[in-house]
CSV table of C-alpha atoms in Angstrom, one decimal:
chain,number,residue,atom,x,y,z
A,1,UNK,CA,0.0,0.0,0.0
A,2,UNK,CA,2.3,2.7,-1.3
A,3,UNK,CA,2.1,6.1,0.2
A,4,UNK,CA,5.6,7.2,1.2
A,5,UNK,CA,7.0,5.0,-1.6
A,6,UNK,CA,4.4,6.0,-4.2
A,7,UNK,CA,6.8,7.9,-6.5
A,8,UNK,CA,9.8,5.7,-5.9
A,9,UNK,CA,10.8,4.0,-9.2
A,10,UNK,CA,8.1,6.0,-11.1
A,11,UNK,CA,9.8,9.4,-11.2
A,12,UNK,CA,13.3,10.6,-12.0
A,13,UNK,CA,14.5,11.7,-8.5
A,14,UNK,CA,17.1,14.0,-10.1
A,15,UNK,CA,14.4,16.0,-12.0
A,16,UNK,CA,12.2,18.4,-10.0
A,17,UNK,CA,9.7,18.6,-12.9
A,18,UNK,CA,8.8,14.9,-12.4
A,19,UNK,CA,8.0,15.6,-8.7
A,20,UNK,CA,5.9,18.6,-9.7
A,21,UNK,CA,4.0,16.6,-12.3
A,22,UNK,CA,3.2,14.1,-9.5
A,23,UNK,CA,1.7,16.8,-7.3
A,24,UNK,CA,4.9,17.8,-5.6
A,25,UNK,CA,5.0,21.1,-3.5
A,26,UNK,CA,1.2,21.5,-3.7
A,27,UNK,CA,1.1,20.9,0.0
A,28,UNK,CA,3.7,23.6,0.6
A,29,UNK,CA,1.8,26.1,-1.6
A,30,UNK,CA,-1.4,25.3,0.3
A,31,UNK,CA,0.3,25.7,3.7
A,32,UNK,CA,1.8,29.1,2.9
A,33,UNK,CA,-1.3,30.4,1.2
A,34,UNK,CA,-4.1,29.1,3.4
A,35,UNK,CA,-2.9,27.7,6.8
A,36,UNK,CA,-1.4,29.2,9.9
A,37,UNK,CA,1.4,27.3,11.7
A,38,UNK,CA,-1.1,26.3,14.4
A,39,UNK,CA,-3.4,24.8,11.7
A,40,UNK,CA,-0.5,22.8,10.3
A,41,UNK,CA,0.3,21.4,13.8
A,42,UNK,CA,-3.4,20.7,14.4
A,43,UNK,CA,-3.5,18.7,11.1
A,44,UNK,CA,-0.5,16.7,12.2
A,45,UNK,CA,-2.1,16.0,15.6
A,46,UNK,CA,-5.4,15.0,14.1
A,47,UNK,CA,-3.7,12.6,11.7
A,48,UNK,CA,-2.3,10.5,14.5
A,49,UNK,CA,1.0,10.3,12.7
A,50,UNK,CA,3.7,8.9,15.0
A,51,UNK,CA,7.5,9.3,14.6
A,52,UNK,CA,8.6,6.5,12.2
A,53,UNK,CA,12.1,6.3,13.4
A,54,UNK,CA,11.1,3.7,16.0
A,55,UNK,CA,10.1,5.5,19.1
A,56,UNK,CA,6.6,6.3,17.8
A,57,UNK,CA,6.2,9.7,19.6
A,58,UNK,CA,3.1,11.6,18.4
A,59,UNK,CA,4.4,13.9,15.7
A,60,UNK,CA,1.9,16.7,16.2
A,61,UNK,CA,2.7,16.9,19.9
A,62,UNK,CA,6.4,17.2,19.2
A,63,UNK,CA,5.8,19.9,16.7
A,64,UNK,CA,3.6,21.8,19.2
A,65,UNK,CA,6.2,21.5,21.9
A,66,UNK,CA,8.9,23.0,19.5
A,67,UNK,CA,6.5,25.7,18.4
A,68,UNK,CA,5.9,26.7,22.0
A,69,UNK,CA,9.6,26.5,23.0
A,70,UNK,CA,11.2,29.9,23.5
A,71,UNK,CA,14.3,30.5,21.4
A,72,UNK,CA,15.8,33.2,19.2
A,73,UNK,CA,16.5,30.5,16.6
A,74,UNK,CA,15.1,27.1,15.9
A,75,UNK,CA,16.2,24.2,13.8
A,76,UNK,CA,14.6,21.2,11.9
A,77,UNK,CA,16.6,18.1,11.6
A,78,UNK,CA,15.9,15.0,9.5
A,79,UNK,CA,17.4,11.8,11.0
A,80,UNK,CA,18.6,9.7,8.1
A,81,UNK,CA,21.3,7.9,10.2
A,82,UNK,CA,19.8,4.5,9.4
A,83,UNK,CA,22.2,2.2,11.2
A,84,UNK,CA,20.2,-1.0,11.7
A,85,UNK,CA,21.7,-3.9,9.9
A,86,UNK,CA,19.8,-4.8,6.8
A,87,UNK,CA,17.7,-1.7,6.9
A,88,UNK,CA,17.4,0.5,3.8
A,89,UNK,CA,14.0,2.2,4.0
A,90,UNK,CA,15.3,5.8,4.6
A,91,UNK,CA,18.0,5.3,2.0
A,92,UNK,CA,15.5,4.2,-0.6
A,93,UNK,CA,13.2,7.1,0.1
A,94,UNK,CA,16.0,9.7,-0.2
A,95,UNK,CA,17.3,8.0,-3.4
A,96,UNK,CA,13.9,7.6,-5.0
A,97,UNK,CA,11.9,10.7,-3.9
A,98,UNK,CA,14.1,13.3,-2.1
A,99,UNK,CA,11.8,16.2,-2.8
A,100,UNK,CA,9.1,14.5,-0.7
A,101,UNK,CA,11.3,14.7,2.4
A,102,UNK,CA,12.4,18.2,1.6
A,103,UNK,CA,8.8,19.4,1.3
A,104,UNK,CA,7.9,17.8,4.6
A,105,UNK,CA,10.9,19.6,6.3
A,106,UNK,CA,10.0,23.0,4.9
A,107,UNK,CA,6.4,22.6,6.1
A,108,UNK,CA,7.8,21.6,9.5
A,109,UNK,CA,10.0,24.6,9.6
A,110,UNK,CA,7.0,26.8,8.9
A,111,UNK,CA,5.0,25.1,11.6
A,112,UNK,CA,7.6,25.4,14.4
A,113,UNK,CA,9.1,28.7,13.4
A,114,UNK,CA,12.5,27.5,12.1
A,115,UNK,CA,14.6,29.0,9.3
A,116,UNK,CA,17.3,26.3,9.0
A,117,UNK,CA,17.2,22.5,8.4
A,118,UNK,CA,19.8,19.8,8.4
A,119,UNK,CA,19.6,16.3,6.9
A,120,UNK,CA,21.8,14.0,9.0
A,121,UNK,CA,22.6,11.2,6.5
A,122,UNK,CA,25.1,8.3,6.6
A,123,UNK,CA,28.1,8.9,4.5
A,124,UNK,CA,27.8,5.3,3.4
A,125,UNK,CA,24.8,6.3,1.3
A,126,UNK,CA,26.6,8.2,-1.5
A,127,UNK,CA,23.7,8.0,-4.0
A,128,UNK,CA,21.2,9.3,-1.4
A,129,UNK,CA,23.6,12.2,-0.6
A,130,UNK,CA,24.1,13.0,-4.3
A,131,UNK,CA,20.4,13.0,-5.1
A,132,UNK,CA,19.5,14.9,-2.0
A,133,UNK,CA,22.0,17.6,-3.0
A,134,UNK,CA,20.6,17.8,-6.5
A,135,UNK,CA,17.1,18.1,-5.1
A,136,UNK,CA,18.0,20.8,-2.6
A,137,UNK,CA,19.7,22.9,-5.4
A,138,UNK,CA,16.7,22.5,-7.7
A,139,UNK,CA,14.3,23.5,-4.9
A,140,UNK,CA,16.4,26.6,-4.2
A,141,UNK,CA,16.4,27.4,-7.9
A,142,UNK,CA,12.6,27.1,-8.2
A,143,UNK,CA,11.9,29.2,-5.0
A,144,UNK,CA,10.9,26.4,-2.7
A,145,UNK,CA,14.0,27.0,-0.5
A,146,UNK,CA,15.8,30.2,0.5
A,147,UNK,CA,14.5,33.6,1.3
A,148,UNK,CA,10.7,34.5,1.1
A,149,UNK,CA,9.7,31.1,-0.2
A,150,UNK,CA,7.1,31.5,-3.1
A,151,UNK,CA,6.9,35.1,-2.1
A,152,UNK,CA,5.2,34.5,1.2
A,153,UNK,CA,8.0,36.0,3.4
A,154,UNK,CA,8.9,32.7,5.0
A,155,UNK,CA,12.7,31.9,4.9
A,156,UNK,CA,14.0,28.3,5.2
A,157,UNK,CA,17.0,26.5,3.8
A,158,UNK,CA,18.4,23.0,4.2
A,159,UNK,CA,22.0,21.7,4.6
A,160,UNK,CA,23.3,18.1,4.3
A,161,UNK,CA,25.4,16.8,7.2
A,162,UNK,CA,27.2,13.5,6.6
A,163,UNK,CA,27.6,11.2,9.6
A,164,UNK,CA,30.7,9.0,9.9
A,165,UNK,CA,28.8,5.8,10.4
A,166,UNK,CA,28.5,5.8,14.2
A,167,UNK,CA,25.4,3.8,15.1
A,168,UNK,CA,24.9,5.8,18.3
A,169,UNK,CA,24.4,9.0,16.3
A,170,UNK,CA,20.9,7.8,15.5
A,171,UNK,CA,20.0,8.8,19.0
A,172,UNK,CA,18.8,12.4,19.1
A,173,UNK,CA,21.2,14.1,21.5
A,174,UNK,CA,24.2,12.2,20.0
A,175,UNK,CA,23.1,13.3,16.6
A,176,UNK,CA,22.9,17.0,17.6
A,177,UNK,CA,26.4,16.8,19.2
A,178,UNK,CA,27.7,15.3,16.0
A,179,UNK,CA,26.3,18.2,13.9
A,180,UNK,CA,27.9,20.6,16.3
A,181,UNK,CA,31.3,19.0,15.6
A,182,UNK,CA,31.5,17.3,19.0
A,183,UNK,CA,31.8,13.6,19.9
A,184,UNK,CA,28.5,11.8,19.1
A,185,UNK,CA,27.4,10.5,22.5
A,186,UNK,CA,24.0,10.7,24.2
A,187,UNK,CA,23.5,13.3,27.0
A,188,UNK,CA,23.2,11.7,30.4
A,189,UNK,CA,19.8,11.6,32.1
A,190,UNK,CA,18.0,13.7,33.3
A,191,UNK,CA,18.1,15.8,30.1
A,192,UNK,CA,15.8,18.2,28.3
A,193,UNK,CA,14.1,17.2,25.2
A,194,UNK,CA,15.6,18.3,21.9
A,195,UNK,CA,12.5,20.4,21.3
A,196,UNK,CA,13.6,22.5,24.3
A,197,UNK,CA,17.4,22.3,24.0
A,198,UNK,CA,18.9,20.8,20.8
A,199,UNK,CA,21.4,22.1,18.3
A,200,UNK,CA,23.6,24.7,20.0
A,201,UNK,CA,21.2,24.8,22.9
A,202,UNK,CA,18.3,26.0,20.9
A,203,UNK,CA,14.8,24.3,20.2
A,204,UNK,CA,15.2,21.6,17.6
A,205,UNK,CA,12.6,19.5,15.9
A,206,UNK,CA,14.0,16.1,15.0
A,207,UNK,CA,12.1,13.6,12.9
A,208,UNK,CA,12.8,10.6,10.8
A,209,UNK,CA,12.9,10.5,7.0
A,210,UNK,CA,9.6,8.6,6.7
A,211,UNK,CA,7.9,10.9,9.2
A,212,UNK,CA,8.7,14.0,7.0
A,213,UNK,CA,7.7,12.0,3.9
A,214,UNK,CA,4.1,11.6,5.2
A,215,UNK,CA,3.5,15.3,5.8
A,216,UNK,CA,2.5,16.5,2.3
A,217,UNK,CA,0.1,13.5,2.1
A,218,UNK,CA,-1.6,14.6,5.3
A,219,UNK,CA,-1.9,18.2,4.1
A,220,UNK,CA,-3.1,17.3,0.6
A,221,UNK,CA,-5.5,14.5,1.5
A,222,UNK,CA,-6.5,15.5,5.0
A,223,UNK,CA,-6.1,14.0,8.5
A,224,UNK,CA,-9.2,11.9,8.1
A,225,UNK,CA,-7.8,10.2,5.1
A,226,UNK,CA,-4.6,9.3,7.0
A,227,UNK,CA,-6.4,8.0,10.1
A,228,UNK,CA,-8.4,5.6,7.8
A,229,UNK,CA,-5.3,3.5,7.6
A,230,UNK,CA,-3.6,1.6,10.4
A,231,UNK,CA,-4.7,0.7,13.9
A,232,UNK,CA,-6.5,2.7,16.7
A,233,UNK,CA,-3.2,3.9,18.2
A,234,UNK,CA,-0.9,3.8,15.1
A,235,UNK,CA,-2.1,5.4,11.9
A,236,UNK,CA,-0.8,5.2,8.4
A,237,UNK,CA,1.7,2.7,6.9
A,238,UNK,CA,4.9,1.1,7.9
A,239,UNK,CA,7.8,0.3,5.6
A,240,UNK,CA,9.9,-2.9,6.1
A,241,UNK,CA,13.2,-4.0,4.5
A,242,UNK,CA,12.9,-7.6,3.6
A,243,UNK,CA,16.4,-9.2,3.4
A,244,UNK,CA,18.1,-12.4,4.0
A,245,UNK,CA,17.3,-16.0,2.8
A,246,UNK,CA,13.9,-15.2,1.4
A,247,UNK,CA,12.3,-15.4,-2.1
A,248,UNK,CA,11.5,-11.7,-2.5
A,249,UNK,CA,13.9,-9.2,-1.1
A,250,UNK,CA,13.2,-5.4,-1.1
A,251,UNK,CA,10.9,-2.9,0.5
A,252,UNK,CA,7.2,-3.4,1.4
A,253,UNK,CA,4.9,-0.7,2.6
A,254,UNK,CA,1.9,-2.0,4.5
A,255,UNK,CA,-0.8,-0.6,6.8
A,256,UNK,CA,0.2,-0.4,10.5
A,257,UNK,CA,-1.0,-3.4,12.4
A,258,UNK,CA,-0.6,-6.0,9.7
A,259,UNK,CA,0.3,-9.5,11.0
């Protein structure tokens, strides 16, 4: 049941016009033209979308906390430090449909009041890094990134940060230390959430690749459409990497709760 993976394999990920022809950046246009940041956060809350990096924290609640956090500067970080052995979901999304993730990050930046985003991606994913870089450059050229996006006075830009393959840097506080140029190691407990104190001590929204990839779908099709899939407590779809001694290897996207 392809949602996040819908365009993968069907569009040229290095050509922004293919993404636009598939309905790309319509959600961003809608958000900037018709919705307040609070309305965007409300849509995320009503959708029931949970963080798809593994912890499953409600996305809308995290965005709301970052929106309310006091700070002169805020950041949006996409966690693409996919270190689990045999896992290649995030890599495949970035390689096959990078603009989908970029669009989700821009909308997140608008919702929480951030002007800068980082994609923390494994350096072992050279094709993902290359295509993401091409997509970011194309988005800037077309006015989807940079100053006053689409003439609406909202500034947001994205930078790629390549991690050096440390599994621990998939943990949020270790990841933010790594971007800062410090040793990637988790902060000891008790510690503030990254939405309160993340990159350089400022409020930081950190979500997984697949979480950001669901955002434009929720904006375009509505929260009710998203909640129609999955279980009572976990909405939407899940993507699994099928590997090992099996007949059909690859990715599968299925409704949450499937046996």
